[in-house]
């Protein structure tokens, strides 16, 4: 059949929803001046752009993980590799950190600006706004403020939880204001909007997906829509949406063929093809690249649509790296700060050998030459600075929370804090020693008695050598406390770091801090659950760090900020090598680069050139264990 005669399921009108169940005909849709028609052939055989078959060649990148000044560079890198589309998540919890307070303009949150840049560079866009995205991002992009509700259920329809769906609808409604002018039919580059993400790996409630789809329609965006799932999951759970295309995680040419047989009314594509993989703290090394040349060749031979996840991973700056856990929140594995992903374009924006191989392969199928590969951003390396003690967390405590809120210790979320640290303090009368048992520490805690370090707790499993050296117990095992020479009134301080929330599976309700109780065993009259705490919120965000009071009252007490001045005669991308440090966070000129940890495999933190300046620069390090500084060396690469 002449494909020019195929009628179109359009992005413009609710008709797109009405024809979703696979009718053989549909009215051709109008479009706004300057807009395009994008949709599906009525028999589901093709994606169509202005009535012509269209192969989506997409590469995934996330503006939240890329410095704004590099957005255009990374988009051009994708185009030069032969891509015609950029696929991107929107992280809900990055644009609505507090209920109803949206930020679509600050720094890397300006989703619309990123999409407009894609259009300026001649690239189409696949938008993946969640509300759940996974993405190795804290809580899969869902805002932690929802966890303040006891018994909350996430990723469920309105009837199953009073909080989740109203918040999701509020987010969709607000995001739609940014996106509607950028839909393809309105003259923008957005071809399709994804509904949820890999829901078939989580549930099978078609009503939940229908409610999300309807939220978009109510907000003025009628599609086209698509879903993302593994082939087995979408076949078993039917987690596609009416009229929506099917994208496959780990998809290849045979799985696209299988999906077409299972869902013949709409087209299918390989929505996530993995040229690399994620890395957890404590892994033996960074996950290496995977050669997907044969998979890409099959796509190009068949004119099949695909998306490389990730084409460029970037960095989970600050506290946004996620974690994996089993369905009972056990075997907790937090992700490293770098999201390099062994992708064809490195964290720092360099074309790898895989990039050039895939570029050459794709170019052989295209008419005309590809654009030149953009030059990488210059790097600086070699400088060494040794910070000095600058401030102490103990000298920078805020006011304690009202005692009525802290009779028993509560997680971060119950106090309205999303990330960072919380200090739980308790006065122990006539302390004679004992064993400290906490149910549960999420995720890492250091314990002090009268300012003296006593050990710690680690939810993620750390190597025995590290655990022994630091007297840190694994998997929330109880911690024996030092026994004083005689009974004494003692101050117990438990400083808890919340690491990444689980971003995949059924253990998403992953609150941070102390979840339930703190108990002393073998402690004489103090044996039992401890109550009546003082609690101090320490988000260690930009505002907190900017307001630090210099000075260290007790330089031998862990919990120090170290500061160094770095003078540069030129700027460039660089990595701060933290291999001499133990566990903490680094800021450069107020920008949070993310977490470091001696257990590796990541020991270097990426610092982009725009965050540096010629002349004086400030490096600030908060280490949970060290009282003596180590050198910080600038390096040109991740490792």
mmCIF file of N, CA, C and O in Angstrom, residues 492-575:
data_model
loop_
_atom_site.group_PDB
_atom_site.id
_atom_site.type_symbol
_atom_site.label_atom_id
_atom_site.label_comp_id
_atom_site.label_asym_id
_atom_site.label_seq_id
_atom_site.Cartn_x
_atom_site.Cartn_y
_atom_site.Cartn_z
ATOM 1 N N UNK A 492 24.584 11.568 73.764
ATOM 2 C CA UNK A 492 24.631 10.678 72.604
ATOM 3 C C UNK A 492 24.223 11.470 71.369
ATOM 4 O O UNK A 492 23.130 12.051 71.325
ATOM 5 N N UNK A 493 25.092 11.504 70.381
ATOM 6 C CA UNK A 493 24.816 12.169 69.105
ATOM 7 C C UNK A 493 24.850 11.141 67.985
ATOM 8 O O UNK A 493 25.849 10.412 67.840
ATOM 9 N N UNK A 494 23.772 11.102 67.210
ATOM 10 C CA UNK A 494 23.697 10.221 66.042
ATOM 11 C C UNK A 494 23.450 11.107 64.829
ATOM 12 O O UNK A 494 22.371 11.684 64.679
ATOM 13 N N UNK A 495 24.462 11.254 63.994
ATOM 14 C CA UNK A 495 24.368 12.086 62.786
ATOM 15 C C UNK A 495 24.088 11.166 61.603
ATOM 16 O O UNK A 495 24.931 10.340 61.231
ATOM 17 N N UNK A 496 22.899 11.289 61.025
ATOM 18 C CA UNK A 496 22.454 10.366 59.986
ATOM 19 C C UNK A 496 22.475 11.058 58.630
ATOM 20 O O UNK A 496 21.925 12.160 58.471
ATOM 21 N N UNK A 497 23.081 10.392 57.674
ATOM 22 C CA UNK A 497 23.074 10.839 56.275
ATOM 23 C C UNK A 497 22.030 10.039 55.513
ATOM 24 O O UNK A 497 22.031 8.801 55.548
ATOM 25 N N UNK A 498 21.144 10.736 54.816
ATOM 26 C CA UNK A 498 20.241 10.062 53.895
ATOM 27 C C UNK A 498 20.900 9.982 52.533
ATOM 28 O O UNK A 498 21.238 11.003 51.936
ATOM 29 N N UNK A 499 21.084 8.784 52.038
ATOM 30 C CA UNK A 499 21.636 8.607 50.701
ATOM 31 C C UNK A 499 20.470 8.465 49.714
ATOM 32 O O UNK A 499 19.349 8.845 50.001
ATOM 33 N N UNK A 500 20.724 7.956 48.541
ATOM 34 C CA UNK A 500 19.683 7.932 47.518
ATOM 35 C C UNK A 500 18.504 7.058 47.902
ATOM 36 O O UNK A 500 18.675 5.957 48.428
ATOM 37 N N UNK A 501 17.309 7.545 47.621
ATOM 38 C CA UNK A 501 16.122 6.708 47.816
ATOM 39 C C UNK A 501 16.011 5.686 46.696
ATOM 40 O O UNK A 501 16.416 5.932 45.557
ATOM 41 N N UNK A 502 15.428 4.557 47.038
ATOM 42 C CA UNK A 502 15.226 3.504 46.048
ATOM 43 C C UNK A 502 14.438 4.052 44.870
ATOM 44 O O UNK A 502 13.428 4.741 45.037
ATOM 45 N N UNK A 503 14.920 3.744 43.668
ATOM 46 C CA UNK A 503 14.277 4.281 42.467
ATOM 47 C C UNK A 503 13.654 3.211 41.576
ATOM 48 O O UNK A 503 13.122 3.546 40.510
ATOM 49 N N UNK A 504 13.683 1.966 42.020
ATOM 50 C CA UNK A 504 13.133 0.895 41.180
ATOM 51 C C UNK A 504 12.578 -0.200 42.071
ATOM 52 O O UNK A 504 13.141 -0.510 43.126
ATOM 53 N N UNK A 505 11.479 -0.796 41.653
ATOM 54 C CA UNK A 505 10.909 -1.921 42.384
ATOM 55 C C UNK A 505 9.820 -1.483 43.343
ATOM 56 O O UNK A 505 9.273 -0.380 43.259
ATOM 57 N N UNK A 506 9.494 -2.349 44.286
ATOM 58 C CA UNK A 506 8.361 -2.122 45.181
ATOM 59 C C UNK A 506 8.760 -1.526 46.527
ATOM 60 O O UNK A 506 7.914 -1.353 47.405
ATOM 61 N N UNK A 507 10.040 -1.194 46.704
ATOM 62 C CA UNK A 507 10.506 -0.611 47.966
ATOM 63 C C UNK A 507 10.687 0.898 47.835
ATOM 64 O O UNK A 507 11.594 1.483 48.418
ATOM 65 N N UNK A 508 9.792 1.546 47.084
ATOM 66 C CA UNK A 508 9.950 2.973 46.805
ATOM 67 C C UNK A 508 9.735 3.838 48.043
ATOM 68 O O UNK A 508 10.311 4.923 48.138
ATOM 69 N N UNK A 509 8.904 3.406 48.977
ATOM 70 C CA UNK A 509 8.690 4.196 50.184
ATOM 71 C C UNK A 509 9.915 3.993 51.079
ATOM 72 O O UNK A 509 9.946 3.150 51.977
ATOM 73 N N UNK A 510 10.928 4.780 50.788
ATOM 74 C CA UNK A 510 12.266 4.609 51.357
ATOM 75 C C UNK A 510 12.609 5.885 52.129
ATOM 76 O O UNK A 510 13.300 6.763 51.631
ATOM 77 N N UNK A 511 12.062 5.980 53.339
ATOM 78 C CA UNK A 511 12.292 7.181 54.146
ATOM 79 C C UNK A 511 13.724 7.203 54.675
ATOM 80 O O UNK A 511 14.369 6.166 54.775
ATOM 81 N N UNK A 512 14.166 8.389 55.056
ATOM 82 C CA UNK A 512 15.546 8.581 55.478
ATOM 83 C C UNK A 512 15.621 8.985 56.951
ATOM 84 O O UNK A 512 14.678 9.552 57.504
ATOM 85 N N UNK A 513 16.786 8.711 57.539
ATOM 86 C CA UNK A 513 17.006 9.031 58.940
ATOM 87 C C UNK A 513 16.798 7.817 59.822
ATOM 88 O O UNK A 513 17.087 6.683 59.435
ATOM 89 N N UNK A 514 16.313 8.038 61.033
ATOM 90 C CA UNK A 514 15.951 6.943 61.938
ATOM 91 C C UNK A 514 14.466 6.670 61.749
ATOM 92 O O UNK A 514 13.628 7.550 61.943
ATOM 93 N N UNK A 515 14.132 5.450 61.379
ATOM 94 C CA UNK A 515 12.766 5.158 60.977
ATOM 95 C C UNK A 515 11.835 4.858 62.142
ATOM 96 O O UNK A 515 10.661 5.227 62.101
ATOM 97 N N UNK A 516 12.338 4.187 63.179
ATOM 98 C CA UNK A 516 11.421 3.741 64.234
ATOM 99 C C UNK A 516 11.961 4.035 65.634
ATOM 100 O O UNK A 516 11.542 5.004 66.264
ATOM 101 N N UNK A 517 12.891 3.226 66.106
ATOM 102 C CA UNK A 517 13.315 3.325 67.499
ATOM 103 C C UNK A 517 14.832 3.288 67.629
ATOM 104 O O UNK A 517 15.534 2.755 66.766
ATOM 105 N N UNK A 518 15.301 3.849 68.748
ATOM 106 C CA UNK A 518 16.690 3.698 69.180
ATOM 107 C C UNK A 518 16.651 3.020 70.548
ATOM 108 O O UNK A 518 15.983 3.511 71.471
ATOM 109 N N UNK A 519 17.365 1.916 70.666
ATOM 110 C CA UNK A 519 17.316 1.106 71.879
ATOM 111 C C UNK A 519 18.712 0.909 72.426
ATOM 112 O O UNK A 519 19.672 0.734 71.663
ATOM 113 N N UNK A 520 18.830 0.944 73.748
ATOM 114 C CA UNK A 520 20.057 0.523 74.414
ATOM 115 C C UNK A 520 19.829 -0.841 75.045
ATOM 116 O O UNK A 520 18.831 -1.054 75.764
ATOM 117 N N UNK A 521 20.732 -1.764 74.766
ATOM 118 C CA UNK A 521 20.704 -3.083 75.395
ATOM 119 C C UNK A 521 21.891 -3.193 76.345
ATOM 120 O O UNK A 521 22.936 -2.538 76.148
ATOM 121 N N UNK A 522 21.715 -4.016 77.381
ATOM 122 C CA UNK A 522 22.793 -4.238 78.365
ATOM 123 C C UNK A 522 23.277 -2.915 78.937
ATOM 124 O O UNK A 522 24.483 -2.686 79.121
ATOM 125 N N UNK A 523 22.336 -2.012 79.244
ATOM 126 C CA UNK A 523 22.695 -0.663 79.682
ATOM 127 C C UNK A 523 22.133 -0.330 81.058
ATOM 128 O O UNK A 523 21.918 0.841 81.379
ATOM 129 N N UNK A 524 21.894 -1.342 81.867
ATOM 130 C CA UNK A 524 21.392 -1.085 83.213
ATOM 131 C C UNK A 524 20.034 -0.418 83.167
ATOM 132 O O UNK A 524 19.127 -0.836 82.446
ATOM 133 N N UNK A 525 19.882 0.664 83.950
ATOM 134 C CA UNK A 525 18.594 1.351 84.021
ATOM 135 C C UNK A 525 18.197 1.998 82.705
ATOM 136 O O UNK A 525 17.025 2.349 82.510
ATOM 137 N N UNK A 526 19.142 2.194 81.802
ATOM 138 C CA UNK A 526 18.850 2.820 80.510
ATOM 139 C C UNK A 526 18.404 1.806 79.464
ATOM 140 O O UNK A 526 18.067 2.191 78.336
ATOM 141 N N UNK A 527 18.412 0.545 79.805
ATOM 142 C CA UNK A 527 18.036 -0.484 78.842
ATOM 143 C C UNK A 527 16.596 -0.261 78.367
ATOM 144 O O UNK A 527 15.687 -0.036 79.157
ATOM 145 N N UNK A 528 16.432 -0.289 77.028
ATOM 146 C CA UNK A 528 15.108 -0.098 76.442
ATOM 147 C C UNK A 528 15.121 1.003 75.397
ATOM 148 O O UNK A 528 16.182 1.544 75.035
ATOM 149 N N UNK A 529 13.952 1.335 74.925
ATOM 150 C CA UNK A 529 13.835 2.378 73.893
ATOM 151 C C UNK A 529 14.124 3.746 74.499
ATOM 152 O O UNK A 529 13.657 4.067 75.606
ATOM 153 N N UNK A 530 14.876 4.543 73.747
ATOM 154 C CA UNK A 530 15.205 5.892 74.178
ATOM 155 C C UNK A 530 14.198 6.878 73.582
ATOM 156 O O UNK A 530 13.885 6.822 72.389
ATOM 157 N N UNK A 531 13.703 7.780 74.424
ATOM 158 C CA UNK A 531 12.734 8.786 73.974
ATOM 159 C C UNK A 531 13.214 10.167 74.399
ATOM 160 O O UNK A 531 14.267 10.310 75.030
ATOM 161 N N UNK A 532 12.422 11.175 74.033
ATOM 162 C CA UNK A 532 12.708 12.567 74.377
ATOM 163 C C UNK A 532 14.044 13.022 73.801
ATOM 164 O O UNK A 532 15.012 13.292 74.515
ATOM 165 N N UNK A 533 14.035 13.141 72.493
ATOM 166 C CA UNK A 533 15.230 13.507 71.734
ATOM 167 C C UNK A 533 15.257 15.004 71.443
ATOM 168 O O UNK A 533 14.226 15.683 71.485
ATOM 169 N N UNK A 534 16.442 15.490 71.135
ATOM 170 C CA UNK A 534 16.605 16.743 70.431
ATOM 171 C C UNK A 534 16.957 16.399 68.985
ATOM 172 O O UNK A 534 17.797 15.512 68.742
ATOM 173 N N UNK A 535 16.334 17.094 68.048
ATOM 174 C CA UNK A 535 16.569 16.812 66.635
ATOM 175 C C UNK A 535 16.926 18.114 65.927
ATOM 176 O O UNK A 535 16.230 19.133 66.087
ATOM 177 N N UNK A 536 17.995 18.079 65.128
ATOM 178 C CA UNK A 536 18.502 19.236 64.404
ATOM 179 C C UNK A 536 18.534 18.901 62.913
ATOM 180 O O UNK A 536 19.172 17.917 62.508
ATOM 181 N N UNK A 537 17.857 19.724 62.119
ATOM 182 C CA UNK A 537 17.806 19.500 60.678
ATOM 183 C C UNK A 537 19.015 20.137 60.020
ATOM 184 O O UNK A 537 19.304 21.322 60.218
ATOM 185 N N UNK A 538 19.708 19.355 59.223
ATOM 186 C CA UNK A 538 20.935 19.795 58.555
ATOM 187 C C UNK A 538 20.858 19.428 57.074
ATOM 188 O O UNK A 538 21.496 18.472 56.625
ATOM 189 N N UNK A 539 20.089 20.175 56.286
ATOM 190 C CA UNK A 539 19.947 19.821 54.873
ATOM 191 C C UNK A 539 21.247 19.933 54.089
ATOM 192 O O UNK A 539 21.391 19.326 53.045
ATOM 193 N N UNK A 540 22.184 20.707 54.610
ATOM 194 C CA UNK A 540 23.466 20.942 53.924
ATOM 195 C C UNK A 540 23.245 21.270 52.455
ATOM 196 O O UNK A 540 23.926 20.759 51.565
ATOM 197 N N UNK A 541 22.270 22.151 52.229
ATOM 198 C CA UNK A 541 22.037 22.672 50.894
ATOM 199 C C UNK A 541 22.857 23.941 50.695
ATOM 200 O O UNK A 541 23.659 24.322 51.566
ATOM 201 N N UNK A 542 22.634 24.621 49.571
ATOM 202 C CA UNK A 542 23.431 25.796 49.257
ATOM 203 C C UNK A 542 23.254 26.886 50.305
ATOM 204 O O UNK A 542 24.219 27.557 50.692
ATOM 205 N N UNK A 543 22.028 27.053 50.782
ATOM 206 C CA UNK A 543 21.775 28.094 51.784
ATOM 207 C C UNK A 543 22.503 27.800 53.086
ATOM 208 O O UNK A 543 23.121 28.691 53.698
ATOM 209 N N UNK A 544 22.471 26.549 53.523
ATOM 210 C CA UNK A 544 23.151 26.180 54.762
ATOM 211 C C UNK A 544 24.650 26.395 54.642
ATOM 212 O O UNK A 544 25.298 26.975 55.523
ATOM 213 N N UNK A 545 25.218 25.953 53.535
ATOM 214 C CA UNK A 545 26.663 26.046 53.360
ATOM 215 C C UNK A 545 27.104 27.503 53.255
ATOM 216 O O UNK A 545 28.139 27.900 53.811
ATOM 217 N N UNK A 546 26.307 28.314 52.556
ATOM 218 C CA UNK A 546 26.659 29.729 52.426
ATOM 219 C C UNK A 546 26.636 30.443 53.767
ATOM 220 O O UNK A 546 27.349 31.439 53.965
ATOM 221 N N UNK A 547 25.839 29.936 54.710
ATOM 222 C CA UNK A 547 25.719 30.586 56.002
ATOM 223 C C UNK A 547 26.605 30.012 57.090
ATOM 224 O O UNK A 547 26.432 30.342 58.271
ATOM 225 N N UNK A 548 27.558 29.154 56.739
ATOM 226 C CA UNK A 548 28.431 28.559 57.755
ATOM 227 C C UNK A 548 29.199 29.630 58.523
ATOM 228 O O UNK A 548 29.738 30.576 57.946
ATOM 229 N N UNK A 549 29.263 29.450 59.847
ATOM 230 C CA UNK A 549 30.087 30.315 60.687
ATOM 231 C C UNK A 549 31.474 29.704 60.802
ATOM 232 O O UNK A 549 31.619 28.588 61.318
ATOM 233 N N UNK A 550 32.503 30.406 60.327
ATOM 234 C CA UNK A 550 33.862 29.851 60.417
ATOM 235 C C UNK A 550 34.277 29.646 61.868
ATOM 236 O O UNK A 550 33.793 30.319 62.780
ATOM 237 N N UNK A 551 35.171 28.687 62.030
ATOM 238 C CA UNK A 551 35.676 28.394 63.359
ATOM 239 C C UNK A 551 35.389 26.968 63.756
ATOM 240 O O UNK A 551 34.310 26.436 63.466
ATOM 241 N N UNK A 552 36.357 26.349 64.429
ATOM 242 C CA UNK A 552 36.243 24.955 64.837
ATOM 243 C C UNK A 552 36.521 24.878 66.331
ATOM 244 O O UNK A 552 37.658 25.047 66.775
ATOM 245 N N UNK A 553 35.470 24.639 67.095
ATOM 246 C CA UNK A 553 35.630 24.585 68.539
ATOM 247 C C UNK A 553 36.447 23.403 69.005
ATOM 248 O O UNK A 553 37.217 23.502 69.959
ATOM 249 N N UNK A 554 36.283 22.258 68.341
ATOM 250 C CA UNK A 554 37.008 21.038 68.723
ATOM 251 C C UNK A 554 37.562 20.401 67.446
ATOM 252 O O UNK A 554 36.870 19.620 66.793
ATOM 253 N N UNK A 555 38.807 20.717 67.075
ATOM 254 C CA UNK A 555 39.355 20.206 65.804
ATOM 255 C C UNK A 555 39.560 18.701 65.786
ATOM 256 O O UNK A 555 39.754 18.121 64.711
ATOM 257 N N UNK A 556 39.493 18.040 66.919
ATOM 258 C CA UNK A 556 39.654 16.591 66.951
ATOM 259 C C UNK A 556 38.344 15.839 66.848
ATOM 260 O O UNK A 556 38.343 14.604 66.914
ATOM 261 N N UNK A 557 37.248 16.556 66.678
ATOM 262 C CA UNK A 557 35.935 15.918 66.641
ATOM 263 C C UNK A 557 35.453 15.793 65.202
ATOM 264 O O UNK A 557 35.318 16.793 64.493
ATOM 265 N N UNK A 558 35.179 14.571 64.720
ATOM 266 C CA UNK A 558 34.713 14.416 63.335
ATOM 267 C C UNK A 558 33.406 15.166 63.103
ATOM 268 O O UNK A 558 32.572 15.290 63.997
ATOM 269 N N UNK A 559 33.268 15.619 61.869
ATOM 270 C CA UNK A 559 32.115 16.421 61.494
ATOM 271 C C UNK A 559 32.557 17.798 61.046
ATOM 272 O O UNK A 559 31.887 18.796 61.317
ATOM 273 N N UNK A 560 33.692 17.837 60.340
ATOM 274 C CA UNK A 560 34.327 19.098 59.982
ATOM 275 C C UNK A 560 34.117 19.448 58.514
ATOM 276 O O UNK A 560 34.049 18.582 57.648
ATOM 277 N N UNK A 561 34.050 20.749 58.269
ATOM 278 C CA UNK A 561 34.151 21.306 56.927
ATOM 279 C C UNK A 561 35.584 21.781 56.720
ATOM 280 O O UNK A 561 36.146 22.472 57.580
ATOM 281 N N UNK A 562 36.141 21.406 55.580
ATOM 282 C CA UNK A 562 37.483 21.833 55.209
ATOM 283 C C UNK A 562 37.380 22.755 53.995
ATOM 284 O O UNK A 562 36.562 22.526 53.098
ATOM 285 N N UNK A 563 38.214 23.759 53.963
ATOM 286 C CA UNK A 563 38.138 24.755 52.897
ATOM 287 C C UNK A 563 39.507 24.959 52.269
ATOM 288 O O UNK A 563 40.531 24.963 52.953
ATOM 289 N N UNK A 564 39.504 25.101 50.946
ATOM 290 C CA UNK A 564 40.740 25.400 50.214
ATOM 291 C C UNK A 564 40.461 26.487 49.192
ATOM 292 O O UNK A 564 39.354 26.577 48.648
ATOM 293 N N UNK A 565 41.450 27.292 48.934
ATOM 294 C CA UNK A 565 41.373 28.300 47.881
ATOM 295 C C UNK A 565 42.160 27.795 46.678
ATOM 296 O O UNK A 565 43.323 27.420 46.801
ATOM 297 N N UNK A 566 41.509 27.762 45.548
ATOM 298 C CA UNK A 566 42.131 27.308 44.302
ATOM 299 C C UNK A 566 42.205 28.497 43.355
ATOM 300 O O UNK A 566 41.175 29.071 42.980
ATOM 301 N N UNK A 567 43.413 28.879 42.981
ATOM 302 C CA UNK A 567 43.584 30.000 42.054
ATOM 303 C C UNK A 567 43.896 29.457 40.656
ATOM 304 O O UNK A 567 44.755 28.593 40.489
ATOM 305 N N UNK A 568 43.157 29.973 39.686
ATOM 306 C CA UNK A 568 43.272 29.497 38.315
ATOM 307 C C UNK A 568 43.538 30.667 37.381
ATOM 308 O O UNK A 568 42.920 31.731 37.519
ATOM 309 N N UNK A 569 44.440 30.453 36.420
ATOM 310 C CA UNK A 569 44.637 31.479 35.379
ATOM 311 C C UNK A 569 43.780 31.182 34.154
ATOM 312 O O UNK A 569 43.658 32.020 33.261
ATOM 313 N N UNK A 570 43.180 30.005 34.111
ATOM 314 C CA UNK A 570 42.195 29.668 33.090
ATOM 315 C C UNK A 570 41.266 28.618 33.655
ATOM 316 O O UNK A 570 41.613 27.892 34.587
ATOM 317 N N UNK A 571 40.060 28.539 33.100
ATOM 318 C CA UNK A 571 39.102 27.537 33.553
ATOM 319 C C UNK A 571 39.005 26.410 32.532
ATOM 320 O O UNK A 571 39.392 26.550 31.372
ATOM 321 N N UNK A 572 38.462 25.322 32.956
ATOM 322 C CA UNK A 572 38.231 24.157 32.109
ATOM 323 C C UNK A 572 37.523 23.103 32.935
ATOM 324 O O UNK A 572 37.460 23.195 34.172
ATOM 325 N N UNK A 573 36.992 22.127 32.269
ATOM 326 C CA UNK A 573 36.400 21.005 32.996
ATOM 327 C C UNK A 573 37.487 20.300 33.791
ATOM 328 O O UNK A 573 38.647 20.180 33.343
ATOM 329 N N UNK A 574 37.113 19.800 34.951
ATOM 330 C CA UNK A 574 38.081 19.068 35.752
ATOM 331 C C UNK A 574 37.360 18.079 36.657
ATOM 332 O O UNK A 574 36.124 18.099 36.761
ATOM 333 N N UNK A 575 38.118 17.206 37.276
ATOM 334 C CA UNK A 575 37.621 16.280 38.289
ATOM 335 C C UNK A 575 38.420 16.498 39.564
ATOM 336 O O UNK A 575 39.649 16.638 39.511
#
